[in-house]
CSV table of C-alpha atoms and ligand atoms in Angstrom, one decimal:
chain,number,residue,atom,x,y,z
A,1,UNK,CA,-26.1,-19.5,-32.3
A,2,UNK,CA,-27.3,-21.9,-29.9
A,3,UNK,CA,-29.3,-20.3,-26.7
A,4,UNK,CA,-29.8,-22.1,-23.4
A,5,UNK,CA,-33.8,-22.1,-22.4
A,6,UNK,CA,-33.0,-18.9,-20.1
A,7,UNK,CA,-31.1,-17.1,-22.6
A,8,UNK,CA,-33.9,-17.9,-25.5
A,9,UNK,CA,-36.7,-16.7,-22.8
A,10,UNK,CA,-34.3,-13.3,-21.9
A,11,UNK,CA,-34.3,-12.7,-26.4
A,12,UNK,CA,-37.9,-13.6,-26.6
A,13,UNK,CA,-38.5,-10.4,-23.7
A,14,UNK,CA,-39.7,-12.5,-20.8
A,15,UNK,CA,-37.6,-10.5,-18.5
A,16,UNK,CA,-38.2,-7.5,-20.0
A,17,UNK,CA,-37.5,-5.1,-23.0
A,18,UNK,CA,-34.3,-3.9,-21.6
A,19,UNK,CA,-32.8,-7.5,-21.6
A,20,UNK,CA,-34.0,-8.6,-24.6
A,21,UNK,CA,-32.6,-5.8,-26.2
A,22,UNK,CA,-29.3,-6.5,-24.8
A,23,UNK,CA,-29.6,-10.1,-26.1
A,24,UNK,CA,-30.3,-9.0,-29.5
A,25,UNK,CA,-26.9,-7.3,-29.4
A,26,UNK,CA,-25.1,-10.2,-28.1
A,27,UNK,CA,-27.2,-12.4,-30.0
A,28,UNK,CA,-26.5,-10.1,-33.6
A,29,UNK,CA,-22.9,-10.3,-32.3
A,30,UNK,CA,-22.9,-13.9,-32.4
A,31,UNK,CA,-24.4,-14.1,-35.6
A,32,UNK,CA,-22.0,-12.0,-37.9
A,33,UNK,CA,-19.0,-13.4,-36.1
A,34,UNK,CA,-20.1,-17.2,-36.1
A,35,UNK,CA,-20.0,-17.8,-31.8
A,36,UNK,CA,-22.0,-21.2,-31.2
A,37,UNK,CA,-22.9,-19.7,-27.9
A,38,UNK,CA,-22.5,-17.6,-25.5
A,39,UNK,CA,-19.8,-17.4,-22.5
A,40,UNK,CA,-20.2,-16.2,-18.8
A,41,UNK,CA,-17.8,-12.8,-18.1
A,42,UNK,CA,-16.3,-12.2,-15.1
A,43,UNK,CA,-16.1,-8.5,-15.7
A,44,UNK,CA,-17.0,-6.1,-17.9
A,45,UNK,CA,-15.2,-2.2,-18.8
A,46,UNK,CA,-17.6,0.2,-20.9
A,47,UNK,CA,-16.7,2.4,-23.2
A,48,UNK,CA,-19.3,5.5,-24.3
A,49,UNK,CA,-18.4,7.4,-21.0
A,50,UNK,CA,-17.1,10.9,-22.7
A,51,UNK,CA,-20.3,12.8,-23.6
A,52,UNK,CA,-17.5,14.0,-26.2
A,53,UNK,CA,-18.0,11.0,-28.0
A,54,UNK,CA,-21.4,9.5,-27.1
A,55,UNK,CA,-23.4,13.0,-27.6
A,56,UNK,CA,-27.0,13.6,-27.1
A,57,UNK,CA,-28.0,10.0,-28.9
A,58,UNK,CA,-25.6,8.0,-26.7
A,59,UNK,CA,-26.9,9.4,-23.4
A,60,UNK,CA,-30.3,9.0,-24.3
A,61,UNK,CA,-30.0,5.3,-25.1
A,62,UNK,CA,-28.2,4.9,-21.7
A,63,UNK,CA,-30.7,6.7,-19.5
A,64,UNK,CA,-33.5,4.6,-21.8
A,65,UNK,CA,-32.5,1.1,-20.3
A,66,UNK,CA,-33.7,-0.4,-16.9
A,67,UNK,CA,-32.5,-3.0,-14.8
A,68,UNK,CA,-29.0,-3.9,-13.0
A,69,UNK,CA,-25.8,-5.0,-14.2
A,70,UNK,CA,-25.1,-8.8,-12.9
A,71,UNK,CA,-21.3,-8.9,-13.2
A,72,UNK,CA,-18.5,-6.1,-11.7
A,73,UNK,CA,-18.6,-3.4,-14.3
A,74,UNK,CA,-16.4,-0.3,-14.4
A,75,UNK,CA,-15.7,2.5,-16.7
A,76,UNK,CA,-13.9,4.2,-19.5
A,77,UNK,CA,-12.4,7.6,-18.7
A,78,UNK,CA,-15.1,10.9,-19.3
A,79,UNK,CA,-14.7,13.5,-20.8
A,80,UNK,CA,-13.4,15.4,-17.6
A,81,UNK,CA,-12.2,15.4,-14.0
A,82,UNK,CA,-15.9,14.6,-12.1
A,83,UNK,CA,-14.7,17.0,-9.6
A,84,UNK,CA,-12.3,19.4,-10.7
A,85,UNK,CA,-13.5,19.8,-14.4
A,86,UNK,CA,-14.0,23.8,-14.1
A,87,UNK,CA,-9.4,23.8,-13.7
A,88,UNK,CA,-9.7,21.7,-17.3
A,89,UNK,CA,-11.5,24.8,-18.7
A,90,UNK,CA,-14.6,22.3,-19.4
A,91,UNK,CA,-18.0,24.4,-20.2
A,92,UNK,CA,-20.9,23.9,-17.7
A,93,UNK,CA,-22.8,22.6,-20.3
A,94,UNK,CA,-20.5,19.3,-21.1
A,95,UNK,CA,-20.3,19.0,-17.3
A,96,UNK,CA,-24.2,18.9,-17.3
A,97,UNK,CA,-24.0,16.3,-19.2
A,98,UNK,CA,-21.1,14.1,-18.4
A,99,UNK,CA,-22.1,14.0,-14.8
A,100,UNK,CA,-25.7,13.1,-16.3
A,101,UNK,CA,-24.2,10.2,-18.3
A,102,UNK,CA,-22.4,9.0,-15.2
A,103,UNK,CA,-25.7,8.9,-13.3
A,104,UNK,CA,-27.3,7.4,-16.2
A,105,UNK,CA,-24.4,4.4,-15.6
A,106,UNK,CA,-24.7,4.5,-11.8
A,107,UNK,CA,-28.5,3.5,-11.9
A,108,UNK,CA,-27.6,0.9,-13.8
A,109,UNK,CA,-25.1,-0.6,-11.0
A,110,UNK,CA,-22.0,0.6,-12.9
A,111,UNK,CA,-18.9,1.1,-10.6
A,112,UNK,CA,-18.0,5.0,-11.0
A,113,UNK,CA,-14.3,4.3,-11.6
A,114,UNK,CA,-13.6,5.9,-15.3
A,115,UNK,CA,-10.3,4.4,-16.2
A,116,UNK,CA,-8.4,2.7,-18.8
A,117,UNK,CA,-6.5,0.7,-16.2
A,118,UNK,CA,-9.1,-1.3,-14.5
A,119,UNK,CA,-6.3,-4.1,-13.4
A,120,UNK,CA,-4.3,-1.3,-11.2
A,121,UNK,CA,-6.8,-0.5,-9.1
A,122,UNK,CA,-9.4,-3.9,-9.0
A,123,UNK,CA,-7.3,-7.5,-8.6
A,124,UNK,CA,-10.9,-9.6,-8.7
A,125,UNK,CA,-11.5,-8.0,-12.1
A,126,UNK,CA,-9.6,-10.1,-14.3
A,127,UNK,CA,-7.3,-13.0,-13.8
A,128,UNK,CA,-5.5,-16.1,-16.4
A,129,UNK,CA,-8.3,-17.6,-18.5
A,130,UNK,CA,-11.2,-16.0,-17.4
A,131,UNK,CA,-13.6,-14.5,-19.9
A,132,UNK,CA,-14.1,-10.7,-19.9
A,133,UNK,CA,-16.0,-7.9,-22.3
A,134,UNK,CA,-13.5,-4.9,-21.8
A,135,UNK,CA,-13.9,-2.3,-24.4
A,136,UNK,CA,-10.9,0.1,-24.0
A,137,UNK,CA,-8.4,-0.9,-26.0
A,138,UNK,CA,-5.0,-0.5,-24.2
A,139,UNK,CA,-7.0,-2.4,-21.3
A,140,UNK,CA,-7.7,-5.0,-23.8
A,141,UNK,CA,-4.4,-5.6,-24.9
A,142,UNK,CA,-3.2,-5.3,-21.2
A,143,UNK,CA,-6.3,-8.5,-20.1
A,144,UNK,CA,-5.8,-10.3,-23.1
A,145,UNK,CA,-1.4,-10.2,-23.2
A,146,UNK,CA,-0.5,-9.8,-19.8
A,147,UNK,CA,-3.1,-10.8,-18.0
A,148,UNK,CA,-3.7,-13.9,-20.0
A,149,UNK,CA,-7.9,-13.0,-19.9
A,150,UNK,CA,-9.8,-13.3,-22.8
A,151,UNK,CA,-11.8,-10.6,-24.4
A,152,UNK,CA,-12.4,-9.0,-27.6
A,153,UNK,CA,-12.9,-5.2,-28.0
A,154,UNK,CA,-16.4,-4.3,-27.3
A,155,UNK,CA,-18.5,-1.3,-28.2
A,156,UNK,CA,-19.9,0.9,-26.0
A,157,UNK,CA,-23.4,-1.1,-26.1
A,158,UNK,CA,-22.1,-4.7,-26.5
A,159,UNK,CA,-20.1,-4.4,-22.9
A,160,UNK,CA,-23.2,-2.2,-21.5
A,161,UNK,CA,-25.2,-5.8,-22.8
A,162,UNK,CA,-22.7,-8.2,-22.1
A,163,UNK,CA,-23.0,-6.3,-17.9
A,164,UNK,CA,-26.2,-6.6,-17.9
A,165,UNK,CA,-26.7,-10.1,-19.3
A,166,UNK,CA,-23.7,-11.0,-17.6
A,167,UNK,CA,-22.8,-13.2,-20.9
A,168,UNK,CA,-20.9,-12.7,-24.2
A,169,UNK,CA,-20.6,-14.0,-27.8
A,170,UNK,CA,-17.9,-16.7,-27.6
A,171,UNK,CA,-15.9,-15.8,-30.7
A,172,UNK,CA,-12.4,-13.8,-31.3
A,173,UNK,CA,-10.2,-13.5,-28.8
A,174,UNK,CA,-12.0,-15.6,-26.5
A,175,UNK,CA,-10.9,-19.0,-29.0
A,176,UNK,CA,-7.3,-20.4,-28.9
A,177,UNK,CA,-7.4,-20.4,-32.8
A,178,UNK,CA,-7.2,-16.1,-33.0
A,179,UNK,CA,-5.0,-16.0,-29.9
A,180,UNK,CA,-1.8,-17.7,-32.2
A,181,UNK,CA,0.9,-15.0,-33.0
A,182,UNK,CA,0.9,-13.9,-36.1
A,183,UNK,CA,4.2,-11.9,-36.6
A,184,UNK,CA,7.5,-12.2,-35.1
A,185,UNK,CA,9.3,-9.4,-33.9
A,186,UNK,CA,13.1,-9.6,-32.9
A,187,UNK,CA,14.1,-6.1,-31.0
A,188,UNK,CA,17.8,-5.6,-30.5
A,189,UNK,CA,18.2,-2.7,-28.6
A,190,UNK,CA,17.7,-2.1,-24.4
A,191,UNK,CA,14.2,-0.7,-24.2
A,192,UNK,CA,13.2,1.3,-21.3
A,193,UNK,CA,10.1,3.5,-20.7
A,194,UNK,CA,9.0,5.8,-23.5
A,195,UNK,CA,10.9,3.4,-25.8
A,196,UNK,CA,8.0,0.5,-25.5
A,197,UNK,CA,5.7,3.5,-27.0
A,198,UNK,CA,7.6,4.0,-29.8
A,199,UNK,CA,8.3,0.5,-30.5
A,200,UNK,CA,4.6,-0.5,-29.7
A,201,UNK,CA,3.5,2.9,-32.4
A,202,UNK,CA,6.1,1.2,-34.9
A,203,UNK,CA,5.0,-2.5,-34.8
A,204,UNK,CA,0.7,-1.8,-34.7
A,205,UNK,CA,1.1,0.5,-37.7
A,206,UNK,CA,3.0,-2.8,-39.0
A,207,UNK,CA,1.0,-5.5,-37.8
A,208,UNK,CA,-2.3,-3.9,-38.0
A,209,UNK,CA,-4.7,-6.5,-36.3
A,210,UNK,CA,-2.4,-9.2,-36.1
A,211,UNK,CA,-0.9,-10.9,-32.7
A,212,UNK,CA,3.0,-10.0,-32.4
A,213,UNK,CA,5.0,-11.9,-30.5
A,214,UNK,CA,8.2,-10.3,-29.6
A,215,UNK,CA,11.6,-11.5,-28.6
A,216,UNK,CA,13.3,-9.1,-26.8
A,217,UNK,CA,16.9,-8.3,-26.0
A,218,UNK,CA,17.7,-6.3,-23.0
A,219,UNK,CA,16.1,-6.3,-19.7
A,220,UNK,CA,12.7,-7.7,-18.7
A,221,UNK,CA,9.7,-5.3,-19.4
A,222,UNK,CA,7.9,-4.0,-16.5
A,223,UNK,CA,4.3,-3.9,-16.1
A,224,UNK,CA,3.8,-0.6,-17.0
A,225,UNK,CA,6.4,-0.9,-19.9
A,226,UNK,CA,4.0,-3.6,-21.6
A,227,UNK,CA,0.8,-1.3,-20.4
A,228,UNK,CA,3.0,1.2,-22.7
A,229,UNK,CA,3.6,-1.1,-25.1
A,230,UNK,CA,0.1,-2.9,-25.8
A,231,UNK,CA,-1.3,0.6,-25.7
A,232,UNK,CA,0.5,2.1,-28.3
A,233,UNK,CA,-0.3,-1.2,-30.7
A,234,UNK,CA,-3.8,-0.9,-29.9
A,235,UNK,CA,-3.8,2.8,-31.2
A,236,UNK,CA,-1.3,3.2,-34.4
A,237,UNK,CA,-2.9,-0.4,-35.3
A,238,UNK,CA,-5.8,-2.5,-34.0
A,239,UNK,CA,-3.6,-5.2,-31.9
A,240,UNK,CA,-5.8,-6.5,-29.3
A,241,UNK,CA,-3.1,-9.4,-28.0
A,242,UNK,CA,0.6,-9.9,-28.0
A,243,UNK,CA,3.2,-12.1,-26.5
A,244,UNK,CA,6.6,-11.1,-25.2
A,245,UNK,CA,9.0,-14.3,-24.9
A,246,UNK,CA,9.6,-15.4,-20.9
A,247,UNK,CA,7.4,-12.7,-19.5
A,248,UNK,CA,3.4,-12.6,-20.4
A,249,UNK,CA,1.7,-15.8,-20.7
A,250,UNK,CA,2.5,-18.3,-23.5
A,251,UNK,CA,0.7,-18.8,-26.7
A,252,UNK,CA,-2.0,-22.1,-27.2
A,253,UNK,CA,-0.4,-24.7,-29.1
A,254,UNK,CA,2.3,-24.7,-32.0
A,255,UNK,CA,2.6,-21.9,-34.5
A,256,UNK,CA,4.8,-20.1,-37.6
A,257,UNK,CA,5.0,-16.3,-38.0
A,258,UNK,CA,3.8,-15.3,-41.6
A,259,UNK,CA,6.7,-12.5,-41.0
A,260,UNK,CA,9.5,-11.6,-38.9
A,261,UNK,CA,10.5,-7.7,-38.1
A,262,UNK,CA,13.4,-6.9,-37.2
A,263,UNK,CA,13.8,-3.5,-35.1
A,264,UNK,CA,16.7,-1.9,-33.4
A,265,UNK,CA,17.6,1.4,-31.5
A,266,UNK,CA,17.5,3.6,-34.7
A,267,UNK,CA,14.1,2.3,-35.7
A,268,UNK,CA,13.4,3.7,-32.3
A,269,UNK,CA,15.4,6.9,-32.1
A,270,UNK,CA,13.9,7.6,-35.6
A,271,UNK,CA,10.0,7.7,-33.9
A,272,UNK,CA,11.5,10.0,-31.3
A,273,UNK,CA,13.3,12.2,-34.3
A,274,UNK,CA,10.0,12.5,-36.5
A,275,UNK,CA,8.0,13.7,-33.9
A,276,UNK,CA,9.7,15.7,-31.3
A,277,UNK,CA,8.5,17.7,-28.5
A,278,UNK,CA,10.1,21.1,-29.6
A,279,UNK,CA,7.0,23.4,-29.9
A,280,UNK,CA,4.7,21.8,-27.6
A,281,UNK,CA,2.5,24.0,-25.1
A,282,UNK,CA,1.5,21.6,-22.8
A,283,UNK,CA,2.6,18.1,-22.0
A,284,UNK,CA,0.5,15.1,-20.7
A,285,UNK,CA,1.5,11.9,-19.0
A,286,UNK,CA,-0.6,9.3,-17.9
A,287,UNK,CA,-2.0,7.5,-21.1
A,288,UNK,CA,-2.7,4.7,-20.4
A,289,UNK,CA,-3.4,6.4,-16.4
A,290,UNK,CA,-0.7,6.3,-14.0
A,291,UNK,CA,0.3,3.6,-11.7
A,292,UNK,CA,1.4,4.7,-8.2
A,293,UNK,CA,5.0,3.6,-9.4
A,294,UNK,CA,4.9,6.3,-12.4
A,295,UNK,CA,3.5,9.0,-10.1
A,296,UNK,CA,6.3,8.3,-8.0
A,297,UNK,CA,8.9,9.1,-10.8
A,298,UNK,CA,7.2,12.0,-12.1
A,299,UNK,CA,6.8,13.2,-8.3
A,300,UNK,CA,10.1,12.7,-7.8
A,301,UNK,CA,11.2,14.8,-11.4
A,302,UNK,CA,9.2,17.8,-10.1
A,303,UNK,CA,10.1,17.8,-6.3
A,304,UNK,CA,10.8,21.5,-5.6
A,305,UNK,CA,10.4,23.1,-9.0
A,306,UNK,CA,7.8,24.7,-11.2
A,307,UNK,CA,6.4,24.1,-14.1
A,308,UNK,CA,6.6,26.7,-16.8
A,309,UNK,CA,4.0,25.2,-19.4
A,310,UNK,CA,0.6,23.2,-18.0
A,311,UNK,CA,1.8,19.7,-17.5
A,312,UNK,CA,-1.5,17.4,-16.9
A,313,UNK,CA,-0.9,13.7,-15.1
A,314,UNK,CA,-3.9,11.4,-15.2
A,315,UNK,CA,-4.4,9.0,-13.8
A,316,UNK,CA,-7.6,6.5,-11.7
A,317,UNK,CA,-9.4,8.7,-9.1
A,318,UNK,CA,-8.4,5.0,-6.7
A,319,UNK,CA,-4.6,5.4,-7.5
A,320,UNK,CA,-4.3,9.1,-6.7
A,321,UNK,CA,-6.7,8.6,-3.6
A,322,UNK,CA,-3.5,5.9,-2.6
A,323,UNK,CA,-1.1,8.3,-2.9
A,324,UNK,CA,-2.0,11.9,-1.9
A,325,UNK,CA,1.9,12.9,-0.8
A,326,UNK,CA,2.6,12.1,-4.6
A,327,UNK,CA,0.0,14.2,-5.5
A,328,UNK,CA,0.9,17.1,-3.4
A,329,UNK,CA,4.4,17.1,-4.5
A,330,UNK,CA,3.5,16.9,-8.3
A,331,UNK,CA,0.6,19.3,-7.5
A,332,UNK,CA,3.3,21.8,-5.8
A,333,UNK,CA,4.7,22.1,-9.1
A,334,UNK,CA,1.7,23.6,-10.3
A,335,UNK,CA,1.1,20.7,-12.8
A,336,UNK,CA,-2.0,18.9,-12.5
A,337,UNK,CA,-3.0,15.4,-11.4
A,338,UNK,CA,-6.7,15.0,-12.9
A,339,UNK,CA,-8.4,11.5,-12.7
A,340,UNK,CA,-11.5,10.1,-14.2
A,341,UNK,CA,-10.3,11.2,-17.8
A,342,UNK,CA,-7.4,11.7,-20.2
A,343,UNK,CA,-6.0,14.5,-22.8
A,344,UNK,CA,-7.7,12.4,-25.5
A,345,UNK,CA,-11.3,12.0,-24.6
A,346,UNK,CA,-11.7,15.2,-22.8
A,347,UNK,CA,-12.4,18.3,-24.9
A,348,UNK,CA,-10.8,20.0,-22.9
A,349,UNK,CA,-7.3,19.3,-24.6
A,350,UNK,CA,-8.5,21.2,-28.0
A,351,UNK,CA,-7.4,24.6,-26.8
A,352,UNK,CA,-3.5,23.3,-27.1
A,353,UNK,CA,-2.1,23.5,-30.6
A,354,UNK,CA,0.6,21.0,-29.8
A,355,UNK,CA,1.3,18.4,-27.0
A,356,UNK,CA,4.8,16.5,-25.5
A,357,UNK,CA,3.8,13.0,-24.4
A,358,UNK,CA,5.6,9.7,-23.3
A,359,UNK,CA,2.9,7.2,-24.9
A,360,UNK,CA,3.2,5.9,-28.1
A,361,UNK,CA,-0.7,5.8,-27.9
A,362,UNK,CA,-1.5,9.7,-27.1
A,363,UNK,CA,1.0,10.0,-30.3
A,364,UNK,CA,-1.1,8.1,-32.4
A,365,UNK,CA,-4.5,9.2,-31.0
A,366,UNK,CA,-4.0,13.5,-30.1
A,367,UNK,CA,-3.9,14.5,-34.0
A,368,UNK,CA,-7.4,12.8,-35.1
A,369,UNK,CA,-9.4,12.6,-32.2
A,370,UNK,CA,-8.3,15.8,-30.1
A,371,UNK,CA,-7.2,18.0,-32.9
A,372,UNK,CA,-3.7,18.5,-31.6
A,373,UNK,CA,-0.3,17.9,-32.6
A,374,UNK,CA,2.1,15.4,-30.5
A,375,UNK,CA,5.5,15.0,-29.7
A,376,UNK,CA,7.3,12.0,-28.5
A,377,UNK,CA,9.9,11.8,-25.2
A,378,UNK,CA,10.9,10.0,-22.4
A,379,UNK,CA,9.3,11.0,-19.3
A,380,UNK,CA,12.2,12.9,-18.4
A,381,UNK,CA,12.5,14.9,-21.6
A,382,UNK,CA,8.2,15.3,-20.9
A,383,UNK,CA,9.0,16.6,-17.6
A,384,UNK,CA,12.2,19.4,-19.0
A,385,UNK,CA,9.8,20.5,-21.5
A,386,UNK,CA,7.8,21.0,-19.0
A,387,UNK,CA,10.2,23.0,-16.5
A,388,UNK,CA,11.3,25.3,-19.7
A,389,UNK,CA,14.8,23.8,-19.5
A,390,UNK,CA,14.1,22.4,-22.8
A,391,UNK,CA,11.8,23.9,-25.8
B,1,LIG,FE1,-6.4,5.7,-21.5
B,1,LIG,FE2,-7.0,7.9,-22.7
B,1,LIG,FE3,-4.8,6.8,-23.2
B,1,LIG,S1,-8.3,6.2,-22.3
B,1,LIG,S2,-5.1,4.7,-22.9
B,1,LIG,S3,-5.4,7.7,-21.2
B,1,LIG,S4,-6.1,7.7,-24.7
């Protein structure tokens, strides 16, 4: 891969062992995955935040490296609520160390925002064309689709390297070559809500790492129906862009599907039928986290009632910050608004046996990584589960 004279002196260590070490990652990067060189990011999201999944090593490679991020950096949710982690049922211990890891970021000139939805709460982040290392994957799909960014899914220590260089590998996502669709997917039925998680569950598991794009019938997506939608791809398979006709960005140049799928309303009642709600002794919302628009509707579901089973809502620390009446109302309920996390990287979800949900990606994820079983609804049917007027 070819290196400018200031990125060869950063690999040979001339400004110091942390750098160089973060070239050799971008450099190795480049290597395996053929990039002639690297590309200036604009922004960067890290993953490795939950001491849940990073563990003793990760947080001692963190709090080893020196130095300053050089480009906006923000964060992946933790493993629990920074401030109200003791209401999850989180152990002192884990706190310990969480809130060590997110000092261990914060020395390094990371923005303490832990979210999976950096572009609801940042508009300087991201914007058409411009070159990013995000490593969550619904935020991914959301930069790379909607957006019309360019990233590929980083690692925990490739986007720590790519913030700190301020560079990354130009290969993947960032090349109009990968960013042709690869499958075409017809929908005939009126999607709304919960419906762009089952269909986004359906097609990934189809699609796998391919790049859908997607005609549909009905009314236009909204931005958090295609947050819904690229999340729940990115989970059941490994899509990292997609392309809905008239509404995200357009594909580079010509191109052929090597497949067309063709999905209607019972492909999508039949996700909802095989894995229903009935059972569940919680329910979650907020994966991908919240907008203030969704906290709206859910504020407005639970106005004046109470909750009969815990419902959690998460959600960035920035959005609920925006909205504290929403908050309050939901909060009223006695359901909880926790931010800074989610009910699949904190641990604190392992005590439930079985979880309702409204995203096609907490359906894929909650079984393997959290242990628990998961339902499928609208928010509505989340929210009656919820109130005990449904079981
Ligand atoms: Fe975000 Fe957690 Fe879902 S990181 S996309 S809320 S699994």
């Amino acid at each position: 891969m070819y290196l400018s004279r200031e990125e060869e002196g950063i690999y040979q260590g001339e400004r110091g062992e942390t750098l160089r070490r973060m070239m050799e990652i971008l450099v190795a990067l480049g290597d395996i995955y053929g990039a002639e060189r690297l590309v200036p990011v604009r922004s960067v999201q890290i993953a490795g935040v939950s001491y849940k999944n990073i563990g003793e090593a990760g947080l001692e490679w963190i709090s080893d490296l020196q130095g300053q991020v050089v480009v906006p950096s923000i964060l992946n949710p933790a493993g629990m609520d920074l401030c109200r982690w003791k209401e999850m049922g989180i152990q002192e211990e884990f706190a310990q160390k969480q809130q060590q890891t997110i000092e261990a970021y914060r020395r390094l000139g990371v923005t303490i925002d832990c979210t999976c939805t950096p572009y609801q709460i940042y508009q300087g982040l991201a914007g058409r064309g411009d070159h990013l290392a995000w490593s969550e994957s619904s935020a991914v799909s959301y930069a790379n689709s909607v957006i019309g960014a360019r990233t590929n899914r980083e690692g925990g220590p490739s986007a720590l390297a790519a913030a700190l260089v301020g560079k990354t590998a130009l290969y993947g996502y960032h090349l109009d070559e990968n960013r042709r669709p690869s499958h075409l997917v017809e929908v005939e039925a009126d999607l709304r809500g919960s419906d762009y998680g089952a269909l986004g569950f359906l097609v990934g598991r189809t699609v796998k790492d391919g790049v859908p794009f997607f005609r549909l019938k009905g009314r236009r997506p909204s931005p958090d129906e295609l947050k819904a939608l690229g999340a729940a791809m990115a989970a059941s398979g490994s899509v990292a862009l997609y392309y809905v006709e008239n509404v995200t960005p357009e594909p580079p140049g010509p191109w052929q599907p090597e497949e067309t799928i063709r999905l209607g309303r019972k492909e999508i009642d039949e996700v909802y039928a095989k894995y229903p709600g009935s059972g569940a002794d919680a329910v979650a919302l907020g994966c991908p986290h919240c907008s203030g628009q969704e906290l709206e509707w859910i504020a407005g579901l639970l106005q004046g009632q109470k909750v009969q089973k815990e419902l959690w809502v998460c959600t960035a620390r920035k959005i609920a910050e925006e909205h504290p009446q929403l908050v309050a109302t939901i909060e009223e309920s006695g359901a909880r608004v926790f931010c800074d996390t989610c009910m699949v990287v904190s641990p604190a979800t392992e005590r439930f046996s079985r979880m309702m949900t409204s995203s096609g990606k907490a359906l894929a994820y909650l079984p393997g990584l959290a242990g628990v079983q998961a339902g499928l609804g609208s928010l509505e049917e989340c929210i009656d589960v919820a109130l005990g007027r449904r079981q």
